[in-house]
Short mmCIF file of C-alpha atoms in Angstrom, two decimals:
data_model
loop_
_atom_site.label_atom_id
_atom_site.label_comp_id
_atom_site.label_asym_id
_atom_site.label_seq_id
_atom_site.Cartn_x
_atom_site.Cartn_y
_atom_site.Cartn_z
CA MET A 29 7.12 -3.63 -25.34
CA ARG A 30 4.24 -5.31 -23.96
CA ALA A 31 1.91 -3.39 -21.50
CA LEU A 32 -1.05 -3.59 -19.86
CA VAL A 33 -3.37 -0.79 -20.75
CA LEU A 34 -6.65 0.40 -19.08
CA ASP A 35 -8.33 2.40 -21.34
CA ARG A 36 -11.83 2.49 -19.76
CA THR A 37 -13.69 1.01 -16.88
CA ARG A 38 -12.98 -2.76 -16.68
CA GLY A 39 -11.29 -2.39 -20.00
CA LEU A 40 -7.69 -3.94 -19.62
CA HIS A 41 -5.67 -4.89 -22.61
CA MET A 42 -2.35 -6.20 -23.68
CA ARG A 43 -0.86 -3.83 -25.89
CA GLN A 44 2.45 -3.17 -27.82
CA VAL A 45 3.69 0.44 -26.98
CA PRO A 46 6.87 2.29 -27.32
CA VAL A 47 9.56 1.82 -24.54
CA PRO A 48 9.44 5.35 -22.64
CA ARG A 49 12.55 7.51 -23.12
CA PRO A 50 13.62 8.88 -19.90
CA LYS A 51 13.76 12.73 -19.70
CA ALA A 52 16.42 14.90 -17.99
CA GLY A 53 16.60 13.73 -14.27
CA GLU A 54 14.69 10.57 -15.01
CA VAL A 55 15.77 6.72 -15.36
CA LEU A 56 14.29 3.98 -17.52
CA ILE A 57 13.32 1.06 -15.40
CA ARG A 58 13.35 -2.68 -16.54
CA THR A 59 10.50 -4.12 -14.63
CA ALA A 60 11.23 -7.28 -12.30
CA PHE A 61 8.23 -7.16 -10.29
CA THR A 62 5.02 -5.21 -9.66
CA GLY A 63 2.55 -5.47 -6.87
CA ILE A 64 -1.18 -5.51 -7.28
CA SER A 65 -3.15 -3.73 -4.60
CA SER A 66 -6.65 -2.68 -4.04
CA THR A 67 -6.19 0.76 -5.63
CA ASP A 68 -5.16 -1.12 -8.76
CA ARG A 69 -8.59 -3.11 -8.76
CA GLY A 70 -10.54 0.12 -7.61
CA ILE A 71 -9.10 2.04 -10.42
CA TYR A 72 -10.08 -0.90 -12.84
CA GLN A 73 -13.68 -0.97 -11.47
CA GLY A 74 -14.01 2.85 -11.97
CA ALA A 75 -13.39 4.08 -8.68
CA GLN A 76 -11.60 7.18 -7.60
CA GLY A 77 -9.38 5.91 -4.80
CA SER A 78 -7.03 8.13 -3.40
CA ILE A 79 -6.28 10.22 -6.52
CA GLU A 80 -8.50 10.14 -9.68
CA ALA A 81 -6.55 8.02 -12.62
CA ASN A 82 -6.05 9.45 -15.82
CA LEU A 83 -7.03 6.94 -18.59
CA PRO A 84 -5.75 5.26 -20.63
CA ILE A 85 -3.32 4.37 -18.14
CA ILE A 86 -0.47 1.54 -17.72
CA LEU A 87 -1.35 0.47 -14.02
CA GLY A 88 1.09 -0.60 -11.61
CA HIS A 89 2.64 1.43 -8.49
CA GLU A 90 4.34 -1.16 -6.32
CA ASN A 91 7.29 -1.43 -8.66
CA CYS A 92 11.02 -2.77 -8.45
CA GLY A 93 13.57 -3.59 -11.29
CA THR A 94 16.77 -2.59 -12.64
CA VAL A 95 17.94 0.57 -14.17
CA ALA A 96 17.99 0.18 -17.93
CA ALA A 97 18.85 3.84 -19.10
CA ILE A 98 19.65 7.22 -17.71
CA GLY A 99 18.16 10.48 -19.20
CA THR A 100 21.24 12.63 -18.49
CA ARG A 101 24.70 11.78 -18.21
CA SER A 102 24.76 12.22 -14.28
CA VAL A 103 21.36 11.45 -12.17
CA THR A 104 21.14 11.45 -8.53
CA LEU A 105 18.89 8.81 -6.87
CA ALA A 106 16.79 9.26 -3.80
CA ASP A 107 19.20 7.67 -1.61
CA GLY A 108 22.05 10.49 -2.97
CA GLY A 109 23.91 8.00 -4.97
CA GLN A 110 24.49 8.25 -8.60
CA ALA A 111 22.46 6.21 -10.76
CA ALA A 112 24.08 3.49 -13.11
CA GLU A 113 22.85 0.80 -15.44
CA GLY A 114 22.20 -2.19 -13.87
CA ASP A 115 21.38 -0.84 -10.28
CA ARG A 116 18.49 -2.99 -8.70
CA VAL A 117 16.05 -0.24 -7.56
CA ALA A 118 12.37 0.26 -5.88
CA VAL A 119 10.39 3.28 -6.74
CA ASP A 120 8.33 5.45 -4.72
CA PRO A 121 5.03 6.15 -6.95
CA ASN A 122 4.49 9.67 -5.36
CA ILE A 123 5.70 12.41 -6.96
CA THR A 124 5.29 15.76 -5.36
CA CYS A 125 5.49 19.30 -7.01
CA HIS A 126 7.84 20.90 -3.91
CA ARG A 127 6.40 24.12 -4.70
CA CYS A 128 2.85 24.20 -2.94
CA ASP A 129 2.16 25.20 0.39
CA TYR A 130 1.87 21.84 1.82
CA CYS A 131 5.09 20.79 0.20
CA ARG A 132 6.88 23.67 1.48
CA ASN A 133 5.81 23.07 5.09
CA GLY A 134 6.63 19.62 5.14
CA ARG A 135 3.29 17.87 4.36
CA PRO A 136 4.34 16.32 0.89
CA GLU A 137 1.32 13.74 1.35
CA LEU A 138 -0.93 16.82 0.98
CA CYS A 139 0.44 17.99 -2.18
CA ARG A 140 -1.73 20.22 -4.38
CA HIS A 141 -0.41 18.94 -7.55
CA PRO A 142 0.54 15.09 -7.04
CA VAL A 143 1.87 12.90 -9.97
CA VAL A 144 1.52 9.10 -9.41
CA ILE A 145 3.07 6.47 -11.12
CA GLY A 146 0.59 3.72 -12.36
CA VAL A 147 -2.11 6.09 -11.65
CA THR A 148 -1.45 9.49 -13.41
CA ARG A 149 1.39 8.37 -15.51
CA GLY A 150 2.47 5.00 -16.94
CA GLY A 151 3.37 2.31 -14.20
CA GLY A 152 4.82 -1.03 -13.92
CA MET A 153 2.67 -3.38 -15.69
CA ALA A 154 4.97 -3.18 -18.57
CA GLU A 155 8.29 -4.40 -19.46
CA TYR A 156 9.75 -0.73 -19.05
CA PHE A 157 8.57 2.50 -17.34
CA SER A 158 10.46 5.55 -16.57
CA ALA A 159 10.34 7.59 -13.34
CA PRO A 160 12.22 10.72 -12.05
CA ALA A 161 15.46 9.66 -10.05
CA GLU A 162 14.32 11.60 -6.92
CA VAL A 163 11.87 8.80 -6.20
CA VAL A 164 14.15 5.81 -7.27
CA TYR A 165 15.92 3.96 -4.47
CA ARG A 166 18.54 1.55 -4.86
CA LEU A 167 18.10 -1.92 -3.03
CA PRO A 168 20.43 -3.52 -0.38
CA ASP A 169 21.85 -6.71 -2.02
CA ARG A 170 19.95 -8.91 0.60
CA LEU A 171 16.94 -7.73 -0.32
CA GLU A 172 15.04 -9.68 -3.17
CA PHE A 173 12.80 -8.29 -5.73
CA LEU A 174 9.83 -10.15 -4.78
CA GLU A 175 9.95 -8.87 -1.28
CA SER A 176 10.45 -5.29 -2.66
CA THR A 177 7.10 -5.04 -4.09
CA ALA A 178 6.03 -4.50 -0.42
CA ILE A 179 8.12 -1.32 0.10
CA GLY A 180 5.34 1.01 -0.97
CA PRO A 181 2.59 -0.50 0.89
CA LEU A 182 4.91 -0.81 3.92
CA SER A 183 6.04 2.78 3.61
CA CYS A 184 2.16 3.57 3.80
CA ALA A 185 1.55 1.64 6.90
CA LEU A 186 4.82 3.08 8.57
CA HIS A 187 3.05 6.56 8.14
CA GLY A 188 -0.09 5.43 9.74
CA ILE A 189 1.84 3.89 12.49
CA ARG A 190 3.77 7.06 13.14
CA CYS A 191 0.25 8.92 13.33
CA LEU A 192 -0.51 6.67 16.88
CA ASP A 193 0.84 6.96 20.16
CA LEU A 194 1.85 3.68 20.78
CA ARG A 195 2.43 2.04 24.12
CA PRO A 196 3.35 -1.87 24.88
CA ASN A 197 0.56 -2.27 27.04
CA GLN A 198 -2.29 -1.45 24.64
CA ARG A 199 -4.85 -3.65 23.02
CA ALA A 200 -5.14 -3.25 19.36
CA LEU A 201 -7.71 -4.38 17.00
CA ILE A 202 -7.33 -4.47 13.12
CA VAL A 203 -10.30 -4.17 11.20
CA GLY A 204 -9.71 -5.98 7.97
CA ASP A 205 -7.75 -9.12 6.97
CA GLY A 206 -6.09 -8.34 3.54
CA PHE A 207 -2.55 -7.39 2.82
CA MET A 208 -2.55 -4.10 4.70
CA ALA A 209 -4.11 -5.44 7.67
CA GLN A 210 -1.52 -8.04 8.00
CA LEU A 211 1.31 -5.65 7.46
CA PHE A 212 -0.12 -3.59 10.22
CA ALA A 213 -0.35 -6.63 12.52
CA GLN A 214 3.38 -7.37 11.93
CA LEU A 215 4.31 -3.69 12.48
CA LEU A 216 2.28 -3.71 15.79
CA ARG A 217 4.22 -6.60 17.03
CA ILE A 218 7.61 -5.16 16.39
CA GLN A 219 6.50 -2.38 18.35
CA GLY A 220 5.75 -4.51 21.49
CA ILE A 221 1.89 -4.27 21.31
CA PHE A 222 1.11 -7.01 23.70
CA GLN A 223 -2.54 -8.06 22.49
CA ILE A 224 -3.44 -7.75 18.49
CA ASP A 225 -6.84 -8.91 17.46
CA MET A 226 -8.35 -8.78 13.78
CA VAL A 227 -11.66 -8.96 12.37
CA GLY A 228 -12.39 -9.89 8.67
CA LEU A 229 -14.46 -11.93 6.34
CA SER A 230 -12.17 -14.63 5.27
CA GLU A 231 -11.63 -17.61 7.26
CA THR A 232 -8.32 -18.42 5.58
CA LYS A 233 -6.78 -14.92 5.49
CA LEU A 234 -7.72 -14.71 9.31
CA ALA A 235 -5.89 -17.91 10.03
CA ARG A 236 -3.03 -16.85 7.91
CA GLY A 237 -2.81 -13.68 10.16
CA LYS A 238 -2.94 -15.62 13.32
CA ALA A 239 -0.17 -18.05 12.21
CA LEU A 240 2.17 -15.22 11.20
CA ASN A 241 1.64 -12.68 13.99
CA ASN A 242 0.63 -14.77 16.79
CA LEU A 243 -2.53 -12.70 17.02
CA HIS A 244 -4.54 -12.90 20.39
CA ALA A 245 -7.78 -13.42 18.91
CA VAL A 246 -9.51 -13.30 15.45
CA TYR A 247 -13.32 -12.56 14.65
CA ARG A 248 -15.13 -13.51 11.45
CA SER A 249 -17.64 -10.65 10.64
CA ASP A 250 -19.88 -12.56 8.26
CA LYS A 251 -23.52 -13.70 8.27
CA ARG A 252 -22.83 -15.24 11.90
CA ARG A 253 -22.29 -11.75 13.00
CA GLN A 254 -19.14 -12.66 15.19
CA THR A 255 -17.76 -9.20 16.25
CA PRO A 256 -15.06 -8.16 18.56
CA PRO A 257 -16.19 -6.69 21.88
CA ARG A 258 -17.44 -3.01 22.23
CA ASP A 259 -15.65 -0.64 24.45
CA HIS A 260 -12.41 -2.71 24.59
CA TYR A 261 -9.58 -1.81 22.55
CA ASP A 262 -6.83 1.29 23.27
CA LEU A 263 -5.90 1.28 19.39
CA VAL A 264 -8.20 0.56 16.37
CA ILE A 265 -6.77 0.32 12.90
CA GLU A 266 -9.36 0.47 10.21
CA THR A 267 -7.96 -0.87 6.68
CA VAL A 268 -11.19 -1.85 4.76
CA GLY A 269 -12.69 1.61 3.80
CA VAL A 270 -16.46 0.79 3.98
CA PRO A 271 -19.18 2.18 6.47
CA ALA A 272 -19.89 -0.72 8.31
CA ALA A 273 -16.00 -1.46 9.18
CA GLU A 274 -15.47 2.07 10.09
CA THR A 275 -18.58 1.88 12.38
CA MET A 276 -17.10 -1.01 13.91
CA ALA A 277 -14.06 0.56 14.62
CA ILE A 278 -15.62 3.31 16.58
CA LYS A 279 -17.80 0.98 18.64
CA ALA A 280 -14.68 -1.20 19.75
CA CYS A 281 -12.99 1.86 21.09
CA ARG A 282 -12.56 2.04 25.02
CA ARG A 283 -12.22 5.29 26.75
CA GLY A 284 -9.11 7.63 25.45
CA ALA A 285 -8.67 5.02 22.49
CA GLN A 286 -6.93 6.12 18.93
CA VAL A 287 -8.62 5.08 15.71
CA LEU A 288 -6.40 5.14 12.45
CA MET A 289 -8.75 5.40 9.56
CA PHE A 290 -6.34 3.95 6.93
CA GLY A 291 -8.92 2.16 4.47
CA VAL A 292 -9.81 4.01 1.29
CA GLY A 293 -13.46 4.54 0.95
CA ARG A 294 -15.54 5.90 -1.81
CA PRO A 295 -15.40 9.67 -2.00
CA ASP A 296 -19.38 9.79 -1.29
CA ALA A 297 -19.31 6.98 1.43
CA ARG A 298 -20.66 8.17 4.72
CA PHE A 299 -21.00 6.33 8.23
CA THR A 300 -22.45 7.19 11.33
CA MET A 301 -21.23 7.50 14.76
CA ASN A 302 -22.13 8.51 18.18
CA ALA A 303 -20.90 12.13 18.88
CA TYR A 304 -21.42 11.84 22.42
CA ASP A 305 -19.17 8.79 22.64
CA ILE A 306 -16.32 10.74 20.77
CA TYR A 307 -16.65 13.56 23.56
CA ARG A 308 -17.26 11.08 26.61
CA LYS A 309 -14.59 8.63 25.74
CA GLU A 310 -12.09 11.27 24.47
CA LEU A 311 -11.67 9.20 21.36
CA THR A 312 -8.68 10.48 18.78
CA ILE A 313 -9.69 9.89 15.22
CA LYS A 314 -7.04 10.13 12.90
CA GLY A 315 -6.53 9.62 9.00
CA SER A 316 -3.53 8.15 7.30
CA PHE A 317 -2.77 9.27 3.82
CA SER A 318 0.16 8.32 1.55
CA ASN A 319 3.74 7.74 2.67
CA PRO A 320 5.64 10.97 3.26
CA CYS A 321 9.03 10.28 4.03
CA SER A 322 8.88 6.74 4.77
CA PHE A 323 9.94 4.95 1.84
CA GLY A 324 13.63 4.65 2.87
CA ASP A 325 12.85 3.57 6.21
CA ALA A 326 10.45 0.74 4.75
CA ILE A 327 13.63 -0.61 2.71
CA SER A 328 15.49 -0.58 5.83
CA LEU A 329 13.09 -2.41 8.00
CA LEU A 330 12.37 -5.09 5.21
CA ALA A 331 16.34 -5.50 4.93
CA SER A 332 16.34 -6.24 8.57
CA ALA A 333 14.58 -9.45 8.05
CA ARG A 334 12.03 -8.62 10.79
CA LEU A 335 8.93 -9.01 8.65
CA ASP A 336 7.38 -12.09 6.73
CA ILE A 337 6.49 -10.86 3.34
CA ALA A 338 6.74 -14.32 1.21
CA GLY A 339 4.28 -15.67 3.66
CA LEU A 340 1.67 -13.28 2.51
CA VAL A 341 2.34 -13.52 -1.18
CA THR A 342 -0.44 -16.11 -2.44
CA HIS A 343 0.01 -15.49 -6.23
CA ILE A 344 2.76 -14.93 -8.54
CA LEU A 345 1.31 -13.91 -11.88
CA SER A 346 2.37 -13.45 -15.44
CA LEU A 347 1.06 -10.12 -17.17
CA GLU A 348 -1.15 -12.15 -19.29
CA GLN A 349 -2.85 -13.42 -15.97
CA VAL A 350 -3.70 -9.98 -14.33
CA PRO A 351 -7.12 -9.47 -16.42
CA ASP A 352 -8.09 -12.67 -14.77
CA LEU A 353 -7.31 -11.35 -11.32
CA MET A 354 -8.89 -7.91 -11.91
CA SER A 355 -12.20 -9.49 -13.12
CA GLY A 356 -12.52 -11.80 -10.04
CA SER A 357 -11.79 -15.02 -11.64
CA ILE A 358 -8.72 -15.78 -9.45
CA GLY A 359 -9.55 -15.88 -5.72
CA GLY A 360 -8.27 -16.52 -2.30
CA VAL A 361 -5.50 -13.74 -2.74
CA ILE A 362 -3.89 -11.89 0.04
CA LYS A 363 -0.90 -10.56 -2.21
CA ALA A 364 -0.67 -11.14 -5.89
CA VAL A 365 2.56 -10.05 -7.67
CA VAL A 366 3.25 -9.89 -11.44
CA ALA A 367 6.89 -11.21 -12.36
CA PHE A 368 8.73 -10.48 -15.47
CA GLY A 369 10.98 -12.98 -16.66
CA ASP A 370 13.92 -12.67 -19.04
#
């Protein structure tokens, strides 16, 4: 089968590799679509990200497709049903050990021994990939494959939203204008937050966000230094993961505000903040990691047609075009997905 293999930093090559053979309790999936995220680009560039990649690796952790084979005669999927060839499915990339203290105490996102499809085991930038049945979910008939590439990112955003105490009368600022920022804007709108602002670097992405999400205001934080007001927001969601954005997030908070640190930064990155402000304003600063117990909910939310995913997908690529995207030759991307034809 064809597969894109990352064998070193910035070394992404098309290879012919064997089709995986599903083990007991696993299914083989014929890939229909896989999304490309900032995590994929970070791994390509040599960054560690949420978890260190095992090279060589077939990237792709936002995957959907059809069940092509089953490792044992009877396999139970994550939704409780029995797997069958031809099932349309999406795959949660996060496989936990179920044995460590965090898993046993209901915190699987903090598992000590995680395995991640597309990061530490082969992913969806190939014609086929295998996955344990416990992380494979059947898709509702009304949910298209293209939309289903957003289930993983949406489940991470849902976990972040659940970390916050939301009330309709709050003012919210989203720091960042990429795909995750746009998802958070839609989720906050569903929650009834009355004022949602966004700050970013791309005029095109900010305009897309304002049109899709009825944003109150957008701020372009580039060389003109147009920044959101300080001491103003009840909720701030940081989606970028760089020190300047994190500093901006803290400064934007009014008294009693909550800050969600969602963006994936470098492990050695640091930013400064005024400790007195945290004390005096009674700020709550929370991290949000992975997508515990949220994948099924993300499927249901997408199937409800309350989110606009198609409006955020700016590029549908072939597998052969992915290296150009990773190297920066393709610009203007909010969300890119890889489509596998017949």
